[in-house]
mmCIF file of C-alpha atoms in Angstrom:
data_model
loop_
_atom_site.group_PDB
_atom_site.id
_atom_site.type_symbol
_atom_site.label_atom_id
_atom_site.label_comp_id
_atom_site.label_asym_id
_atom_site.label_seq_id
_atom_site.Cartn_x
_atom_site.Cartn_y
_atom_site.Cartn_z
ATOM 1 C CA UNK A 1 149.902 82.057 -35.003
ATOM 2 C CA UNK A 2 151.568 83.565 -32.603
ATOM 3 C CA UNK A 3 152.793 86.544 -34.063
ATOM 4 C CA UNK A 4 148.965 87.154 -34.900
ATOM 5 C CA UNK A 5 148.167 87.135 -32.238
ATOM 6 C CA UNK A 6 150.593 89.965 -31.109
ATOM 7 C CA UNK A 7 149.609 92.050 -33.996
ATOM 8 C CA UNK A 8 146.775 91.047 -35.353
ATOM 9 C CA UNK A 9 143.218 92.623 -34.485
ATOM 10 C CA UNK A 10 142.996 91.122 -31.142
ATOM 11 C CA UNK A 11 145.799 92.777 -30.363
ATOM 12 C CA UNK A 12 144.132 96.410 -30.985
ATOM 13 C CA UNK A 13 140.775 95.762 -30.027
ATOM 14 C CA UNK A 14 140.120 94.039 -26.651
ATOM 15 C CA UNK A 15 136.761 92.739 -27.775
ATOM 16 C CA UNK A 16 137.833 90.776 -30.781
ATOM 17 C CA UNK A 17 136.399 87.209 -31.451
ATOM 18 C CA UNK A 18 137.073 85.379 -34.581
ATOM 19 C CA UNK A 19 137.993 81.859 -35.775
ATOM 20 C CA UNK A 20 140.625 81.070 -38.276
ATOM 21 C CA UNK A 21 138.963 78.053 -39.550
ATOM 22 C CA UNK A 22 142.174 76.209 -41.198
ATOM 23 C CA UNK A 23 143.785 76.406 -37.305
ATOM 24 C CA UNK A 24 140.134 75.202 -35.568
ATOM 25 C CA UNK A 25 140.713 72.695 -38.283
ATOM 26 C CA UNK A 26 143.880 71.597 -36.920
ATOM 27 C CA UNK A 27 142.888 71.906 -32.921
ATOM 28 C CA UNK A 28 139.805 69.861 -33.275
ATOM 29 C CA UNK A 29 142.187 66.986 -35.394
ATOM 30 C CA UNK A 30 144.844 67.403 -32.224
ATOM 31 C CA UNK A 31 141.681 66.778 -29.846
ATOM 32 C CA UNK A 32 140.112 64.111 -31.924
ATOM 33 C CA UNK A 33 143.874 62.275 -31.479
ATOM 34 C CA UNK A 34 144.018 62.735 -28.065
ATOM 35 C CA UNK A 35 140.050 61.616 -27.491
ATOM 36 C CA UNK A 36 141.267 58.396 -29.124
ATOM 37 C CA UNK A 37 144.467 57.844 -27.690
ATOM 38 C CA UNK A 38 142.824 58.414 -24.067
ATOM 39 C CA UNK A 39 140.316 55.806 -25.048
ATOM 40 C CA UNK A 40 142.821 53.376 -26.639
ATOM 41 C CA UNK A 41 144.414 53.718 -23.476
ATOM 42 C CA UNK A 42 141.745 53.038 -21.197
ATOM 43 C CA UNK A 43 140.150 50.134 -22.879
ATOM 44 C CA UNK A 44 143.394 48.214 -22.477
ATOM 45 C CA UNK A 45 144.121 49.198 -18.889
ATOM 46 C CA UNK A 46 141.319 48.396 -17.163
ATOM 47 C CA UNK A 47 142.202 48.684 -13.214
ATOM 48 C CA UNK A 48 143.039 44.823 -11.737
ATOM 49 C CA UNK A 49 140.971 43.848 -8.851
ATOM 50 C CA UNK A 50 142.133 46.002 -5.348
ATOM 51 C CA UNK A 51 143.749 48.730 -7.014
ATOM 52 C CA UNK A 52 142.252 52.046 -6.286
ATOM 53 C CA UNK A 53 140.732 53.352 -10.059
ATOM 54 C CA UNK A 54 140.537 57.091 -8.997
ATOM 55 C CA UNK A 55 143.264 57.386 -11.245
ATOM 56 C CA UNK A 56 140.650 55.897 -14.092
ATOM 57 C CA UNK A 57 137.621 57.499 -13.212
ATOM 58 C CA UNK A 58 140.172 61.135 -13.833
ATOM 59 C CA UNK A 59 141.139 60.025 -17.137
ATOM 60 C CA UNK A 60 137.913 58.900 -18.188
ATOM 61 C CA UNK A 61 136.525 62.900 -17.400
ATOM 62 C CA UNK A 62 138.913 64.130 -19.426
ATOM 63 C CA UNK A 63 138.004 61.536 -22.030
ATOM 64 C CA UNK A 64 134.703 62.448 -21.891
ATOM 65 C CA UNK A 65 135.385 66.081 -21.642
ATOM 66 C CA UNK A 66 137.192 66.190 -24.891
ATOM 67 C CA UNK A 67 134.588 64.145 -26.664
ATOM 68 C CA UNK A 68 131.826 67.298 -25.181
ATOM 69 C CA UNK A 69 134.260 69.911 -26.546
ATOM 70 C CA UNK A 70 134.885 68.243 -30.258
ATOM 71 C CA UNK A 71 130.505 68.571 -30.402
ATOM 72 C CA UNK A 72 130.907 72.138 -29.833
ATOM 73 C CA UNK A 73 133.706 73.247 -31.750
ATOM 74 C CA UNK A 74 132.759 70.991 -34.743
ATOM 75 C CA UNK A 75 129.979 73.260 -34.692
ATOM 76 C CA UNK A 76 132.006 76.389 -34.300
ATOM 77 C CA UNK A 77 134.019 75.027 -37.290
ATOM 78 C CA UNK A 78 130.460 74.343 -39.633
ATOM 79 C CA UNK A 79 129.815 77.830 -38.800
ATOM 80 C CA UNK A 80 133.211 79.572 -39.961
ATOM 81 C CA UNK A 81 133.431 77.491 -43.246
ATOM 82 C CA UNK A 82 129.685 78.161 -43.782
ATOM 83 C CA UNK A 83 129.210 81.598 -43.407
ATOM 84 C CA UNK A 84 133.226 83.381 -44.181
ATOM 85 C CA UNK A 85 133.758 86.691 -43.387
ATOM 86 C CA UNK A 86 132.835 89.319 -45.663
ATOM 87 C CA UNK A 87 136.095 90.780 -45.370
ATOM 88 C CA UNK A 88 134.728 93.922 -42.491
ATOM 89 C CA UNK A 89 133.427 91.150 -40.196
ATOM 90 C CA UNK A 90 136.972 90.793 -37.901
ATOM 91 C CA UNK A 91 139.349 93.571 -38.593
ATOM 92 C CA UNK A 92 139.860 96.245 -35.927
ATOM 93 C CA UNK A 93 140.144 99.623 -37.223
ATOM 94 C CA UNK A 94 143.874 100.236 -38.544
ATOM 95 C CA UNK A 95 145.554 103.204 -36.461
ATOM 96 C CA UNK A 96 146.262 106.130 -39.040
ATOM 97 C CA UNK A 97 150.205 105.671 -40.308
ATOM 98 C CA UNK A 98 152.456 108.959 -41.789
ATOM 99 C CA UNK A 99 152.054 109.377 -45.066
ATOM 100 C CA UNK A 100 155.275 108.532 -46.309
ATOM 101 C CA UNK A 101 157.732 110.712 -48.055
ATOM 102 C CA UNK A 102 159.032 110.917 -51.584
ATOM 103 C CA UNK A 103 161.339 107.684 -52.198
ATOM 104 C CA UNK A 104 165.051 107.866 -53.062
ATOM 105 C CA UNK A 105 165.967 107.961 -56.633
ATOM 106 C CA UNK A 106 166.399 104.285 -58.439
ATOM 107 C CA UNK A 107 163.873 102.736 -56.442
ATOM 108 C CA UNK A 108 161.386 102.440 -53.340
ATOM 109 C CA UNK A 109 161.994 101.426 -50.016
ATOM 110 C CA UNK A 110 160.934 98.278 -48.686
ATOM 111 C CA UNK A 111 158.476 97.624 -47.261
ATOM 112 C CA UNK A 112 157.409 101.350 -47.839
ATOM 113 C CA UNK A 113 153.724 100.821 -47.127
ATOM 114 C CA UNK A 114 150.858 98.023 -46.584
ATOM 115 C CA UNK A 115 150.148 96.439 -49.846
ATOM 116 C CA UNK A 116 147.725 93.479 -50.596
ATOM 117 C CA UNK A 117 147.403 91.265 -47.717
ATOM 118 C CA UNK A 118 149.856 93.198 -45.764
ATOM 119 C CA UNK A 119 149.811 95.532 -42.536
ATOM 120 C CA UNK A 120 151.060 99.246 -41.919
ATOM 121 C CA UNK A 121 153.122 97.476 -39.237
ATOM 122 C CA UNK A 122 155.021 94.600 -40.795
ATOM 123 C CA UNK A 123 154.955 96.404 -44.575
ATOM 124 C CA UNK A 124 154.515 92.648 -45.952
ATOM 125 C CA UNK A 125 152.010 92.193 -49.124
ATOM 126 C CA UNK A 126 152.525 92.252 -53.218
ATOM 127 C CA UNK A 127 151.963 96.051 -52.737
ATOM 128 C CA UNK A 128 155.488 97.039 -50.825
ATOM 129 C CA UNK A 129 159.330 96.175 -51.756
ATOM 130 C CA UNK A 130 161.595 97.626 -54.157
ATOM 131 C CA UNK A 131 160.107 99.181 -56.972
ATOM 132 C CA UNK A 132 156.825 97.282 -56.241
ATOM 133 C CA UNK A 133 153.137 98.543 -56.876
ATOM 134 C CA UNK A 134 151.647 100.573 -53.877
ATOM 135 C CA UNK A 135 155.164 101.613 -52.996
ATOM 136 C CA UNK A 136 157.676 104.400 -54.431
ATOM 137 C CA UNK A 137 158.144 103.681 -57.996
ATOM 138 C CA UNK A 138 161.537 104.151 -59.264
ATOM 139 C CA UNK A 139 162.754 107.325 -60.046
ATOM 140 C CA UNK A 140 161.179 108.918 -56.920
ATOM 141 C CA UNK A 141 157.850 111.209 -56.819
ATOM 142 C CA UNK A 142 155.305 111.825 -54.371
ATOM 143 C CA UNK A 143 153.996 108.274 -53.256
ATOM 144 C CA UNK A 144 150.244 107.668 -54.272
ATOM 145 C CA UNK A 145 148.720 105.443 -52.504
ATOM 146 C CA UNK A 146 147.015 102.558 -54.597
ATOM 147 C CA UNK A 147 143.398 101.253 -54.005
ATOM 148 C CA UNK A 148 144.081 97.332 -54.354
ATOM 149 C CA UNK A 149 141.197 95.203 -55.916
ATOM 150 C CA UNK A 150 138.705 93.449 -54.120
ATOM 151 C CA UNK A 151 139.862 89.800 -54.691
ATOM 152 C CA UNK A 152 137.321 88.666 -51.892
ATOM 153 C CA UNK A 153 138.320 86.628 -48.505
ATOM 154 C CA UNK A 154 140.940 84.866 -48.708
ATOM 155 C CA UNK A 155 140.601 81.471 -47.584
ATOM 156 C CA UNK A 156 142.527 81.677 -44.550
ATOM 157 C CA UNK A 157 140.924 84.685 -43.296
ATOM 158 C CA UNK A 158 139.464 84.624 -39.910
ATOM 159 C CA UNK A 159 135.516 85.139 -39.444
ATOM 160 C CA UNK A 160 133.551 86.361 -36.863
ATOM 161 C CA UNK A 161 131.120 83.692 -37.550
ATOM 162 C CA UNK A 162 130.857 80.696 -35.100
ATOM 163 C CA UNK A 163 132.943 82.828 -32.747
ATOM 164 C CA UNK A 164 130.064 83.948 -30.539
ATOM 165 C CA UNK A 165 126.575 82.657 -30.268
ATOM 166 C CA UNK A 166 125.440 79.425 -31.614
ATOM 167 C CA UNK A 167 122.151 79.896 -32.271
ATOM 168 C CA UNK A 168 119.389 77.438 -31.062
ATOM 169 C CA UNK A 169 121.471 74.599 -30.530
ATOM 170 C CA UNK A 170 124.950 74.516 -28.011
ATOM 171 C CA UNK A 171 126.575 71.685 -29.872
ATOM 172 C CA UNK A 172 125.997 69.822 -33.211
ATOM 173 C CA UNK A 173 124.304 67.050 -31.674
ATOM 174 C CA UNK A 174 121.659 68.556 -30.040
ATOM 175 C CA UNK A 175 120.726 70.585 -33.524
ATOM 176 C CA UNK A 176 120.888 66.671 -35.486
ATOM 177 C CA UNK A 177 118.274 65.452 -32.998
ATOM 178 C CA UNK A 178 116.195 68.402 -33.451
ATOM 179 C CA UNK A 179 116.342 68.226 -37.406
ATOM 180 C CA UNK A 180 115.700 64.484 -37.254
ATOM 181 C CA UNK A 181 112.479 65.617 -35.221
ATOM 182 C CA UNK A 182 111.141 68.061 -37.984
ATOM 183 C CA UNK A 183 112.414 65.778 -40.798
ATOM 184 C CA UNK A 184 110.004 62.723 -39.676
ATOM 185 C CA UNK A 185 107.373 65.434 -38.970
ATOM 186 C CA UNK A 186 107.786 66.388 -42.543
ATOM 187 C CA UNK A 187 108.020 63.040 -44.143
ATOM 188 C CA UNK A 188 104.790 62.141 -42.709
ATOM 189 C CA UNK A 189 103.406 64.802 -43.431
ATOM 190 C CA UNK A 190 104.271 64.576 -47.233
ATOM 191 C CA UNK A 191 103.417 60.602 -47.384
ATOM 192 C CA UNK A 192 99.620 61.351 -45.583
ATOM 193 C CA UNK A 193 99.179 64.185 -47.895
ATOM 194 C CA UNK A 194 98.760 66.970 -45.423
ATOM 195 C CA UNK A 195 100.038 70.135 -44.678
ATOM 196 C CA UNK A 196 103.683 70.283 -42.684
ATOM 197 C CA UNK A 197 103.274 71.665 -38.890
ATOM 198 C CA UNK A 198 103.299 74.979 -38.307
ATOM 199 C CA UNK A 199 106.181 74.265 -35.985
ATOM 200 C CA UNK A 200 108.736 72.620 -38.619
ATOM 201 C CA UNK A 201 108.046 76.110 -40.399
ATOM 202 C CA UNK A 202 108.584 78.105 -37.688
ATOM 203 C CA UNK A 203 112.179 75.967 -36.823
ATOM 204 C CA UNK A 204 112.637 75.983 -40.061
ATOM 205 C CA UNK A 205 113.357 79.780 -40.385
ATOM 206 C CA UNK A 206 115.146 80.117 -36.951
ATOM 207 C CA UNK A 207 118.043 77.778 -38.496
ATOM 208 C CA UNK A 208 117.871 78.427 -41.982
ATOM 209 C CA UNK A 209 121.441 79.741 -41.504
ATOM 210 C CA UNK A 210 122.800 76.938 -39.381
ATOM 211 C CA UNK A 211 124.572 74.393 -40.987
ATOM 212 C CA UNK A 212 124.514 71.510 -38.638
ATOM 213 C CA UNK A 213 120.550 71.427 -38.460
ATOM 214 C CA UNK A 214 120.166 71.895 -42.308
ATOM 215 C CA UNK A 215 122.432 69.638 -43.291
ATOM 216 C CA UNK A 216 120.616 66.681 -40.921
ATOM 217 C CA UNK A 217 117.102 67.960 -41.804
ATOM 218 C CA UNK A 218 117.935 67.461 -45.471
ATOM 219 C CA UNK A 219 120.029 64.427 -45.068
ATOM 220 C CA UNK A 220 117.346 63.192 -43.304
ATOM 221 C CA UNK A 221 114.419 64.189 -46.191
ATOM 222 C CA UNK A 222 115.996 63.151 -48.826
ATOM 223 C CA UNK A 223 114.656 64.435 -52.400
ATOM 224 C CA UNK A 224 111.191 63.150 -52.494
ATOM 225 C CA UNK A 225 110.403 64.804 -48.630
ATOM 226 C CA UNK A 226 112.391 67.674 -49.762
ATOM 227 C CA UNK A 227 109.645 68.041 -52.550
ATOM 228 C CA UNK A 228 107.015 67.339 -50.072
ATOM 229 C CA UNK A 229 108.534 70.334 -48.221
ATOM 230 C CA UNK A 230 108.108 72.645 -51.540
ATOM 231 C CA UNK A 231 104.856 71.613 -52.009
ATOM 232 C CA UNK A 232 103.405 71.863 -48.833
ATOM 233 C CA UNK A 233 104.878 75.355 -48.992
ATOM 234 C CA UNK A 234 101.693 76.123 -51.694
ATOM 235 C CA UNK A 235 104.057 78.780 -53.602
ATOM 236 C CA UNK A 236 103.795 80.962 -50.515
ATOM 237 C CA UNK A 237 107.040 83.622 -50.741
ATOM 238 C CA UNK A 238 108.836 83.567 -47.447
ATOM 239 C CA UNK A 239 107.852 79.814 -47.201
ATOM 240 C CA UNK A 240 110.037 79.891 -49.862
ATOM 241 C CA UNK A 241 112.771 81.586 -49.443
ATOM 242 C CA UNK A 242 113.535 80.025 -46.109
ATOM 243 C CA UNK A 243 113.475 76.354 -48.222
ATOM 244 C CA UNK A 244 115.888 78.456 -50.414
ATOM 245 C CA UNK A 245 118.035 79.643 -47.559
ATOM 246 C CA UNK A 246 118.096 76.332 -45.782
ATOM 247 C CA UNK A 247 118.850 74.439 -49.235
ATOM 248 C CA UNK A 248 122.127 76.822 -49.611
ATOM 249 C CA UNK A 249 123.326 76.085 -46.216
ATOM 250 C CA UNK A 250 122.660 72.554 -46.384
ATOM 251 C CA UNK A 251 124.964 72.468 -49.792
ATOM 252 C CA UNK A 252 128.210 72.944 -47.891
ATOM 253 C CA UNK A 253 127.947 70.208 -45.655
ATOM 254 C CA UNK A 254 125.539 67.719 -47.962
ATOM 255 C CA UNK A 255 126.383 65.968 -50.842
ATOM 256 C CA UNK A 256 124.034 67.615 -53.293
ATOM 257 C CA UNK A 257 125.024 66.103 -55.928
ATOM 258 C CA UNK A 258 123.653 65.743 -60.181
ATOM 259 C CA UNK A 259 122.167 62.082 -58.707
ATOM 260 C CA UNK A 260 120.651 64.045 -55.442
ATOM 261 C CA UNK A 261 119.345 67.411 -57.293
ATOM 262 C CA UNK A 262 117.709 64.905 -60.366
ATOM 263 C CA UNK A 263 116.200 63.099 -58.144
ATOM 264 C CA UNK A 264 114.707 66.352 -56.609
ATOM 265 C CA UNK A 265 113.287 67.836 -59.569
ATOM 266 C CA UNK A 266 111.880 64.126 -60.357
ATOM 267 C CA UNK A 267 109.884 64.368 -57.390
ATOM 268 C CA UNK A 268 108.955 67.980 -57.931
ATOM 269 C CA UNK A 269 107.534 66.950 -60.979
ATOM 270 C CA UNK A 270 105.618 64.593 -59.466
ATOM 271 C CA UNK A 271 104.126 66.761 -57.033
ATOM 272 C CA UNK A 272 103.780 69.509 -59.434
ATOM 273 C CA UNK A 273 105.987 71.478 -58.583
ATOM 274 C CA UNK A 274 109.094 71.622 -60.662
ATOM 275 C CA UNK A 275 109.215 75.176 -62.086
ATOM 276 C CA UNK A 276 109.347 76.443 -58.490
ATOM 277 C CA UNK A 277 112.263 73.670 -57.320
ATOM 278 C CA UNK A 278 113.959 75.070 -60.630
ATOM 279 C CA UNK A 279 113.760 78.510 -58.734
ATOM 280 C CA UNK A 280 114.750 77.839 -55.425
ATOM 281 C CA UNK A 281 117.856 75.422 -56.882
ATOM 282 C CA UNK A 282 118.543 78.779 -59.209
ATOM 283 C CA UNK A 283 118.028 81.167 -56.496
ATOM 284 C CA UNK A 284 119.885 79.678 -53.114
ATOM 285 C CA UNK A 285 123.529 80.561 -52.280
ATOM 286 C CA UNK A 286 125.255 76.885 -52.949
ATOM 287 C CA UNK A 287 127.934 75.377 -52.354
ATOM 288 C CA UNK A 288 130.597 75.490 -54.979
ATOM 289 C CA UNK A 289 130.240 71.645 -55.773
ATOM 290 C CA UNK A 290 126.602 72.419 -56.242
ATOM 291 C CA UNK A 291 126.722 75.020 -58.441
ATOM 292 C CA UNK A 292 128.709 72.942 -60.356
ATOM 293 C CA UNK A 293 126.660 69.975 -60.567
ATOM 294 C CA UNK A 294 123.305 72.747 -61.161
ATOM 295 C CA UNK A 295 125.476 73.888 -64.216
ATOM 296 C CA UNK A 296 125.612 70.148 -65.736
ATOM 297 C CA UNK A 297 121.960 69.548 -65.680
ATOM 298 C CA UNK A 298 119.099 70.891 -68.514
ATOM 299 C CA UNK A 299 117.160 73.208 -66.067
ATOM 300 C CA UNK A 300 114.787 74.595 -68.828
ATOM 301 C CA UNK A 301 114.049 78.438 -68.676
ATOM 302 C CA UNK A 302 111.777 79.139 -65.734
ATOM 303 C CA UNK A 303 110.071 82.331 -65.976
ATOM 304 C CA UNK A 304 110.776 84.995 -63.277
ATOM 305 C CA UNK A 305 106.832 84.336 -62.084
ATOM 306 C CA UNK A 306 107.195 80.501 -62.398
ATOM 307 C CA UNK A 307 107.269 80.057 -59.023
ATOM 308 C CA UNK A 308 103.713 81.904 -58.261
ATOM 309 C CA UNK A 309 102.330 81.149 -61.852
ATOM 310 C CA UNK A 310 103.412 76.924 -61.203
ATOM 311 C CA UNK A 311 104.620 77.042 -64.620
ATOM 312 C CA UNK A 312 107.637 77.605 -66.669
ATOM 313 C CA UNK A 313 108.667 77.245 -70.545
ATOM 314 C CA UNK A 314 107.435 74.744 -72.135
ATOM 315 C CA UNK A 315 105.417 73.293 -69.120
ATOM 316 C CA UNK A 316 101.657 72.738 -69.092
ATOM 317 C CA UNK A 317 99.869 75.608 -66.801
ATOM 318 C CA UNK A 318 98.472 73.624 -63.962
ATOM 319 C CA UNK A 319 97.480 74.507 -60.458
ATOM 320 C CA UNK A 320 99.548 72.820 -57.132
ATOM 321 C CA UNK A 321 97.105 70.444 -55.558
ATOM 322 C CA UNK A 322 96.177 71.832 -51.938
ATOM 323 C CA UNK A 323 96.539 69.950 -48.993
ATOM 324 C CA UNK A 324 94.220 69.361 -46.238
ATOM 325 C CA UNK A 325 95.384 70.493 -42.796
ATOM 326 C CA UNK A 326 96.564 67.749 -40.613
ATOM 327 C CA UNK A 327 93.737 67.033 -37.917
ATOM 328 C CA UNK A 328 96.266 65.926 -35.249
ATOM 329 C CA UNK A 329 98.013 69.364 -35.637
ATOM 330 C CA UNK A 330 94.807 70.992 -34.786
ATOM 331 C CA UNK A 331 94.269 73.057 -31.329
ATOM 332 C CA UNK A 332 91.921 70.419 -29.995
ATOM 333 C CA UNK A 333 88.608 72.479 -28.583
ATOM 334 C CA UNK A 334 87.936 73.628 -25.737
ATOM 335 C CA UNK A 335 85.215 72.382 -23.341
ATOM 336 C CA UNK A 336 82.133 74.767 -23.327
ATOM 337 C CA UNK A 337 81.872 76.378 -19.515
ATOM 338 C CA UNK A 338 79.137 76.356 -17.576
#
């Protein structure tokens, strides 16, 4: 860690923020142990009658001051593993190196240039070493430089994600209590048969992208108020592609799985609304684990209109029963003047 930290990108560019989730992994497990041990400690030393417990009170802050931090960086954390870099997200712009010359005869030099995973100042990677791709090949030559394939992020890589702002919500508490909210605002609205608030909509689409509030809004739901959700969308578009944003999200924290997503399209069917559930499951960036339980299950072939048209193969064209607007959620009137 160190060492990347000497020449790494925030060692070129002063401005650099990124997480390397496995390490933010590892602090907030070092925290969580010392949160405990602090409390372990506490709760069997209780200060005896008499004895001054400033010496207490101070370890209780820090107690409490670790417990504040592990909200916030568990957030940080959902945010890194959520949304990985895209592999230009973190990485300073690499100063120009000499092009290196023609290798001796019999083989390359080490380390002769970067090569996959490696850096123009340490020469580690696949790509250097004696003889090795990207570097002189034996027999000497002119060196051409080798375009390595794009492999994708590697797991370790850090991301810019979660490094700066955190949306709506400073710490992953505060965005469970406001999911909770919109979840029991949604629930009832799907048991009284009315439209959801325009307000869940509109929070809705701020945090589709933020995995703490997804993952409690859902968790919260369940399937059947997750199909009250779809249907009280009324096959509008960006109604639903923020369910279909928010479902992805959700899908790396919450278990979504075969039991969970049958039980959703039961309930779409209910509602009427199955061929567009089969959509958004089809369409939403998920979770590995979800994909995988999506692949075990006989989704039918839903037409690319099926979610406007309310019907796929094989299903019976219907229409999506409307819902009445809620009269609570109604601007109440204002009083005639005078």
């Amino acid at each position: 860690m160190t060492a990347q930290m000497r020449t790494g990108p925030a060692a070129r560019d002063p401005s650099f923020r990124g997480i390397d989730p496995p390490a933010l992994n590892q602090v907030i497990r070092q925290l969580q142990d010392a949160e405990s041990a602090i409390r372990g400690w506490l709760n069997g030393h209780r200060p005896p009658p008499g004895v001054s417990a400033a010496g207490y009170r101070q370890a209780d802050e820090v107690a409490r001051w670790a417990a504040d931090q592990l909200g916030m960086l568990t957030r940080r954390y959902n945010f890194a593993v959520t949304h990985p870099d895209k592999g230009d997200g973190v990485q300073a712009p690499t100063p120009p190196s000499p092009a290196p010359g023609p290798g001796p005869s019999g083989g390359g030099e080490t380390g002769g240039g970067p090569g996959v995973g490696g850096s123009p100042e340490s020469g580690s990677g696949s790509g250097g070493g004696s003889g090795g791709s990207g570097g002189p090949g034996s027999g000497g030559g002119t060196f051409t430089p080798v375009t390595p394939p794009k492999t994708g992020p590697s797991p370790r890589q850090p991301t810019p994600n979660g490094a700066g702002d955190l949306g709506a919500f400073p710490d992953r508490r505060a965005a469970a209590k406001a999911a909770k909210a919109d979840a029991l605002a949604v629930a009832a609205a799907a048991g009284g048969g009315v439209r959801v608030p325009g307000s869940v909509w509109t929070h809705l689409k701020a945090n589709a992208g933020d995995p703490d509030y997804t993952e409690k809004l859902y968790e919260g739901l369940g399937p059947a108020a997750t199909a009250g959700l779809l249907r009280s969308a009324e096959g509008d578009r960006a109604r639903l592609a923020v369910i279909e944003e928010s479902l992805g999200t959700a899908s790396h924290h919450l278990t979504m799985d075969t039991r969970w997503l049958r039980a959703f399209l039961a309930e779409a069917g209910r509602a009427g609304v199955r061929p567009v559930a089969v959509q958004v499951l089809t369409g939403a960036d998920m979770s590995r684990r979800t994909r995988e339980a999506l692949g075990g299950l006989d989704l039918g072939s839903a037409s690319p209109h099926a979610a406007e048209a309310g019907t796929g193969a094989g299903d019976r064209p219907h229409q999506v029963p409307l819902l009445k607007d809620d009269p609570q959620s109604r601007p109440a009137a204002s009083a005639p003047t005078g």
